[in-house]
Coordinates of C-alpha atoms in Angstrom, one line a residue:
P1 CA 110.6 120.5 93.0
A2 CA 110.6 117.3 95.1
S3 CA 108.2 114.6 94.1
K4 CA 105.1 113.8 96.2
E5 CA 106.6 110.5 97.3
F6 CA 109.8 112.0 98.4
I7 CA 108.0 114.7 100.4
E8 CA 105.9 112.0 102.0
K9 CA 109.0 110.0 102.9
E10 CA 110.7 113.1 104.4
I11 CA 107.6 113.9 106.5
K12 CA 107.5 110.3 107.9
K13 CA 111.2 110.5 108.7
T14 CA 110.7 113.8 110.5
L15 CA 107.8 112.4 112.5
L16 CA 109.8 109.4 113.5
Q17 CA 112.6 111.6 114.6
A18 CA 110.3 113.8 116.7
N19 CA 108.8 110.7 118.4
S20 CA 112.2 109.2 119.0
I21 CA 113.2 112.3 121.0
L22 CA 110.0 113.5 122.6
S23 CA 107.5 110.7 123.0
N24 CA 106.7 109.6 126.6
W25 CA 104.9 106.6 125.0
D26 CA 108.1 105.3 123.4
E27 CA 110.3 103.6 126.1
K28 CA 113.4 104.1 124.0
S29 CA 112.9 107.8 123.2
E30 CA 115.4 110.3 124.5
I31 CA 112.9 111.7 127.0
S32 CA 112.0 108.3 128.4
L33 CA 115.7 107.3 128.8
L34 CA 116.3 110.6 130.6
N35 CA 113.3 110.0 132.8
N36 CA 114.3 106.5 133.7
N37 CA 117.8 107.3 134.5
Q38 CA 117.5 107.9 138.2
R39 CA 120.6 109.9 139.2
I40 CA 121.4 113.4 140.1
G41 CA 123.7 115.3 137.7
A42 CA 124.1 116.5 134.2
F43 CA 122.8 114.7 131.1
K44 CA 123.7 115.3 127.5
I45 CA 120.7 116.2 125.3
S46 CA 120.0 116.6 121.6
N47 CA 119.6 120.0 120.0
E48 CA 115.9 119.3 119.4
L49 CA 115.3 118.4 123.1
K50 CA 117.2 121.4 124.2
E51 CA 115.0 123.6 122.0
V52 CA 111.8 122.1 123.3
L53 CA 113.0 122.5 126.9
K54 CA 114.1 126.1 126.3
N55 CA 110.6 126.9 124.9
A56 CA 109.0 125.1 127.7
N57 CA 110.9 127.1 130.2
I58 CA 109.9 130.4 128.6
I59 CA 106.2 129.4 128.7
N60 CA 106.6 128.1 132.3
L61 CA 108.0 131.5 133.3
K62 CA 105.5 133.6 131.4
S63 CA 102.5 131.6 132.5
E64 CA 103.5 131.9 136.2
G65 CA 104.0 128.1 136.5
Y66 CA 100.6 127.0 135.0
F67 CA 102.5 125.3 132.2
D68 CA 104.8 122.7 133.8
I69 CA 106.6 119.8 132.1
T70 CA 107.5 118.2 135.5
L71 CA 103.8 117.3 136.1
D72 CA 104.3 113.7 135.0
P73 CA 104.0 112.1 138.5
L74 CA 100.7 113.9 139.0
I75 CA 99.4 112.9 135.6
E76 CA 100.2 109.3 136.6
L77 CA 98.6 109.7 140.0
W78 CA 95.4 110.8 138.4
G79 CA 95.4 107.9 135.9
F80 CA 95.9 110.0 132.8
G81 CA 99.5 108.9 132.1
Y82 CA 101.0 106.7 129.4
K83 CA 101.4 103.8 131.8
K84 CA 97.7 103.3 131.6
E85 CA 97.3 102.4 135.2
K86 CA 93.6 102.6 135.9
L87 CA 92.7 104.8 138.8
E88 CA 91.0 102.8 141.6
K89 CA 90.0 105.8 143.6
I90 CA 90.5 109.5 143.7
P91 CA 94.0 110.3 145.2
A92 CA 94.0 111.4 148.8
D93 CA 95.2 114.9 149.7
H94 CA 98.3 113.5 151.4
E95 CA 99.2 111.6 148.2
I96 CA 98.7 114.7 146.1
N97 CA 100.8 116.8 148.5
K98 CA 103.6 114.3 148.5
T99 CA 103.6 114.2 144.7
L100 CA 103.6 118.0 144.5
L101 CA 107.1 118.0 146.0
L102 CA 108.4 116.5 142.6
I103 CA 106.7 119.2 140.6
N104 CA 108.5 122.5 139.9
Q105 CA 109.8 123.1 136.4
K106 CA 111.4 126.4 137.4
K107 CA 113.4 124.8 140.2
F108 CA 114.1 121.4 138.6
V109 CA 114.7 122.0 134.8
N110 CA 118.0 123.7 134.3
I111 CA 119.4 123.8 130.8
D112 CA 123.0 124.6 129.9
E113 CA 122.6 125.7 126.3
D114 CA 126.3 125.9 125.5
K115 CA 127.0 122.3 126.7
N116 CA 123.7 120.8 125.5
E117 CA 123.0 119.5 129.0
I118 CA 120.1 119.3 131.4
Y119 CA 120.9 119.1 135.1
K120 CA 118.7 116.9 137.2
K121 CA 118.6 118.1 140.8
N122 CA 116.1 115.4 141.7
K123 CA 116.7 111.8 140.6
F124 CA 112.9 111.1 140.6
L125 CA 112.3 114.0 138.1
K126 CA 110.1 112.9 135.3
L127 CA 109.4 115.2 132.3
N128 CA 106.2 114.9 130.3
L129 CA 106.3 116.7 126.9
S130 CA 102.8 115.8 125.7
A131 CA 101.7 119.5 126.1
I132 CA 104.4 120.8 123.7
G133 CA 105.9 117.9 121.8
K134 CA 103.1 117.7 119.2
G135 CA 103.5 121.3 118.3
Y136 CA 107.3 121.0 118.1
G137 CA 106.9 117.9 115.8
I138 CA 104.7 120.0 113.5
D139 CA 107.3 122.8 113.5
L140 CA 110.0 120.2 112.5
I141 CA 107.9 119.1 109.6
G142 CA 107.4 122.7 108.6
R143 CA 111.2 123.3 108.6
K144 CA 111.6 120.2 106.5
L145 CA 109.0 121.4 104.0
D146 CA 110.7 124.8 103.9
A147 CA 114.0 123.1 103.2
L148 CA 112.4 121.2 100.4
G149 CA 111.3 124.5 98.9
L150 CA 107.6 124.3 99.6
N151 CA 106.1 127.8 100.2
N152 CA 102.4 126.9 100.7
Y153 CA 101.2 124.3 103.1
L154 CA 99.0 123.4 106.0
I155 CA 100.1 120.7 108.5
N156 CA 97.5 119.2 110.7
I157 CA 98.3 116.7 113.4
G158 CA 95.4 115.9 115.7
G159 CA 94.0 119.4 115.4
D160 CA 97.3 121.3 116.0
L161 CA 98.2 123.2 112.8
L162 CA 101.0 125.0 111.1
T163 CA 100.2 127.2 108.1
K164 CA 102.4 128.9 105.6
G165 CA 101.7 130.9 102.4
Y166 CA 98.3 130.5 100.8
N167 CA 95.7 127.9 100.0
K168 CA 94.6 126.8 96.5
K169 CA 92.7 130.0 96.0
K170 CA 95.7 132.1 96.7
Q171 CA 94.2 133.3 99.9
D172 CA 95.0 132.9 103.6
W173 CA 94.2 129.5 105.1
I174 CA 90.7 129.3 106.6
I175 CA 90.6 127.5 109.9
G176 CA 87.5 126.4 111.9
V177 CA 87.7 125.9 115.7
E178 CA 85.5 123.0 116.9
N179 CA 82.8 123.1 119.5
P180 CA 83.6 121.8 123.0
K181 CA 80.3 120.1 123.0
L182 CA 81.2 117.3 120.6
E183 CA 77.6 116.1 120.1
E184 CA 76.8 119.5 118.5
K185 CA 79.0 119.2 115.5
M186 CA 79.0 122.9 114.6
I187 CA 82.2 124.9 114.1
K188 CA 82.5 127.6 116.8
E189 CA 84.7 130.1 115.0
I190 CA 86.3 130.8 111.7
V191 CA 89.7 132.6 111.3
N192 CA 92.0 133.5 108.4
V193 CA 95.7 132.8 109.0
T194 CA 99.0 132.4 107.3
N195 CA 102.5 131.7 108.6
K196 CA 101.1 130.8 112.0
G197 CA 100.8 127.9 114.4
I198 CA 97.5 127.0 115.9
A199 CA 96.6 124.7 118.8
S200 CA 93.6 124.0 120.9
S201 CA 93.5 122.4 124.3
G202 CA 90.1 121.2 125.7
D203 CA 89.0 119.3 128.7
Y204 CA 86.1 117.8 126.8
K205 CA 87.9 114.8 125.2
N206 CA 89.8 113.2 128.1
F207 CA 88.2 113.0 131.5
F208 CA 86.6 110.4 133.9
M209 CA 83.6 110.5 136.1
S210 CA 83.6 109.5 139.8
N211 CA 80.5 109.7 142.0
G212 CA 78.9 112.0 139.5
K213 CA 81.8 114.4 139.4
R214 CA 83.8 115.0 136.3
Y215 CA 87.6 115.0 136.5
S216 CA 89.5 116.6 133.6
H217 CA 92.9 115.4 132.4
I218 CA 94.2 119.0 132.6
I219 CA 95.9 119.3 136.0
N220 CA 96.5 122.6 137.8
P221 CA 100.2 122.5 138.9
K222 CA 99.4 124.7 141.9
T223 CA 96.8 122.4 143.5
G224 CA 97.8 119.1 142.0
K225 CA 94.2 118.5 141.1
P226 CA 92.3 118.5 137.8
I227 CA 91.0 122.0 136.8
S228 CA 87.6 122.9 138.1
H229 CA 86.9 126.2 136.4
R230 CA 84.4 126.9 133.6
T231 CA 86.8 127.1 130.7
K232 CA 86.2 124.2 128.3
S233 CA 88.6 125.0 125.5
V234 CA 91.4 127.4 124.6
T235 CA 92.7 128.0 121.1
V236 CA 96.0 129.9 120.6
I237 CA 97.4 131.3 117.4
S238 CA 101.1 132.1 117.5
H239 CA 104.2 132.4 115.4
N240 CA 104.8 128.6 115.5
A241 CA 103.0 125.4 116.6
T242 CA 105.3 124.8 119.6
Y243 CA 104.3 128.0 121.2
A244 CA 100.6 127.6 120.3
D245 CA 100.6 124.1 121.8
G246 CA 102.3 125.0 125.1
W247 CA 100.3 128.2 125.6
A248 CA 97.0 126.5 124.9
T249 CA 97.7 124.0 127.8
A250 CA 99.0 126.8 130.1
L251 CA 95.9 129.0 129.5
L252 CA 93.5 126.0 129.9
A253 CA 95.1 125.1 133.2
M254 CA 94.8 128.8 134.3
G255 CA 91.2 129.3 133.1
R256 CA 89.8 132.3 131.3
E257 CA 89.6 134.8 134.1
K258 CA 93.3 134.8 134.8
G259 CA 94.2 133.6 131.3
L260 CA 92.6 136.5 129.4
I261 CA 94.5 139.0 131.5
L262 CA 97.8 137.2 130.7
A263 CA 96.9 136.8 127.0
E264 CA 96.5 140.6 126.8
K265 CA 99.7 141.2 128.6
E266 CA 101.6 138.8 126.4
K267 CA 99.8 140.0 123.2
L268 CA 98.7 136.4 122.5
A269 CA 95.8 135.6 120.0
V270 CA 93.5 133.5 122.2
L271 CA 89.9 132.2 122.0
F272 CA 88.5 130.9 125.3
I273 CA 85.2 129.0 125.3
D274 CA 83.6 128.9 128.8
E275 CA 80.5 127.0 129.8
I276 CA 78.3 129.4 131.8
D277 CA 74.8 128.3 132.9
K278 CA 75.0 125.4 130.4
K279 CA 75.7 127.8 127.5
L280 CA 79.0 128.0 125.6
I281 CA 80.3 131.6 125.7
K282 CA 83.3 132.9 123.7
F283 CA 85.9 135.3 125.0
K284 CA 88.6 136.6 122.6
S285 CA 91.8 138.4 123.3
S286 CA 92.5 141.7 121.3
E287 CA 95.0 139.9 119.1
F288 CA 92.5 137.1 118.3
K289 CA 89.9 139.7 117.2
K290 CA 92.3 140.9 114.5
L291 CA 92.2 137.6 112.6
Y292 CA 89.1 138.0 110.5

């Protein structure tokens, strides 16, 4: 088997590769160059970007548009973007409505899989992959470890996970889901998993206050405004981390009432944590209940 040093080097290489393709924070990444090239027409894309966009389109379609990678202009407008422009005041409705015209993944993101091309119908189109890129990066590392002959591993990047095989005790991996009230450091839920990707999306880590009102960094693509429902966090367990990551964001944008119905329809393993009357309440899909 490969040495620990070699494995470490390969993981670092894979992470750098993922960033160089998908990172909106890296001005030289493939996605940044695509965003900054303001022309209408076809652009060649790498196999990896094609795969991410293909998965993003599936989740966009199945989530009825609540997952949308064309949200970037809205994320910027609300001051949650990578450009770090501080929000002076809450955007006016006319600004939001104008920006909404740039948002529509289904309409604007067309992939030609045979030619490895994306067609930009709007030169101002800007794609933001932060809701799916981390999961895909983890899956790339998983593939690398598979190729190196490793059968048992747990990859964790910022709370998104990919599990394979067994832990040291020759059992399924035991995963704890954290509490959306960060000051209460208890774990909310324990599940046993193997060969699965896991991702959580929460509105409790990234938000700002204005005039006593809390604005979440999760934006509803339908309204162009931060979510205002009671769902505080969503955890999704799926066949890979890309899917788990994208779906966690989609279902958090949607909220538990609609989201749980969709999770049942799509047979997704999902845990919603809602805040109702200042208490945290858990709601689990049927598939999630099977994971004990």
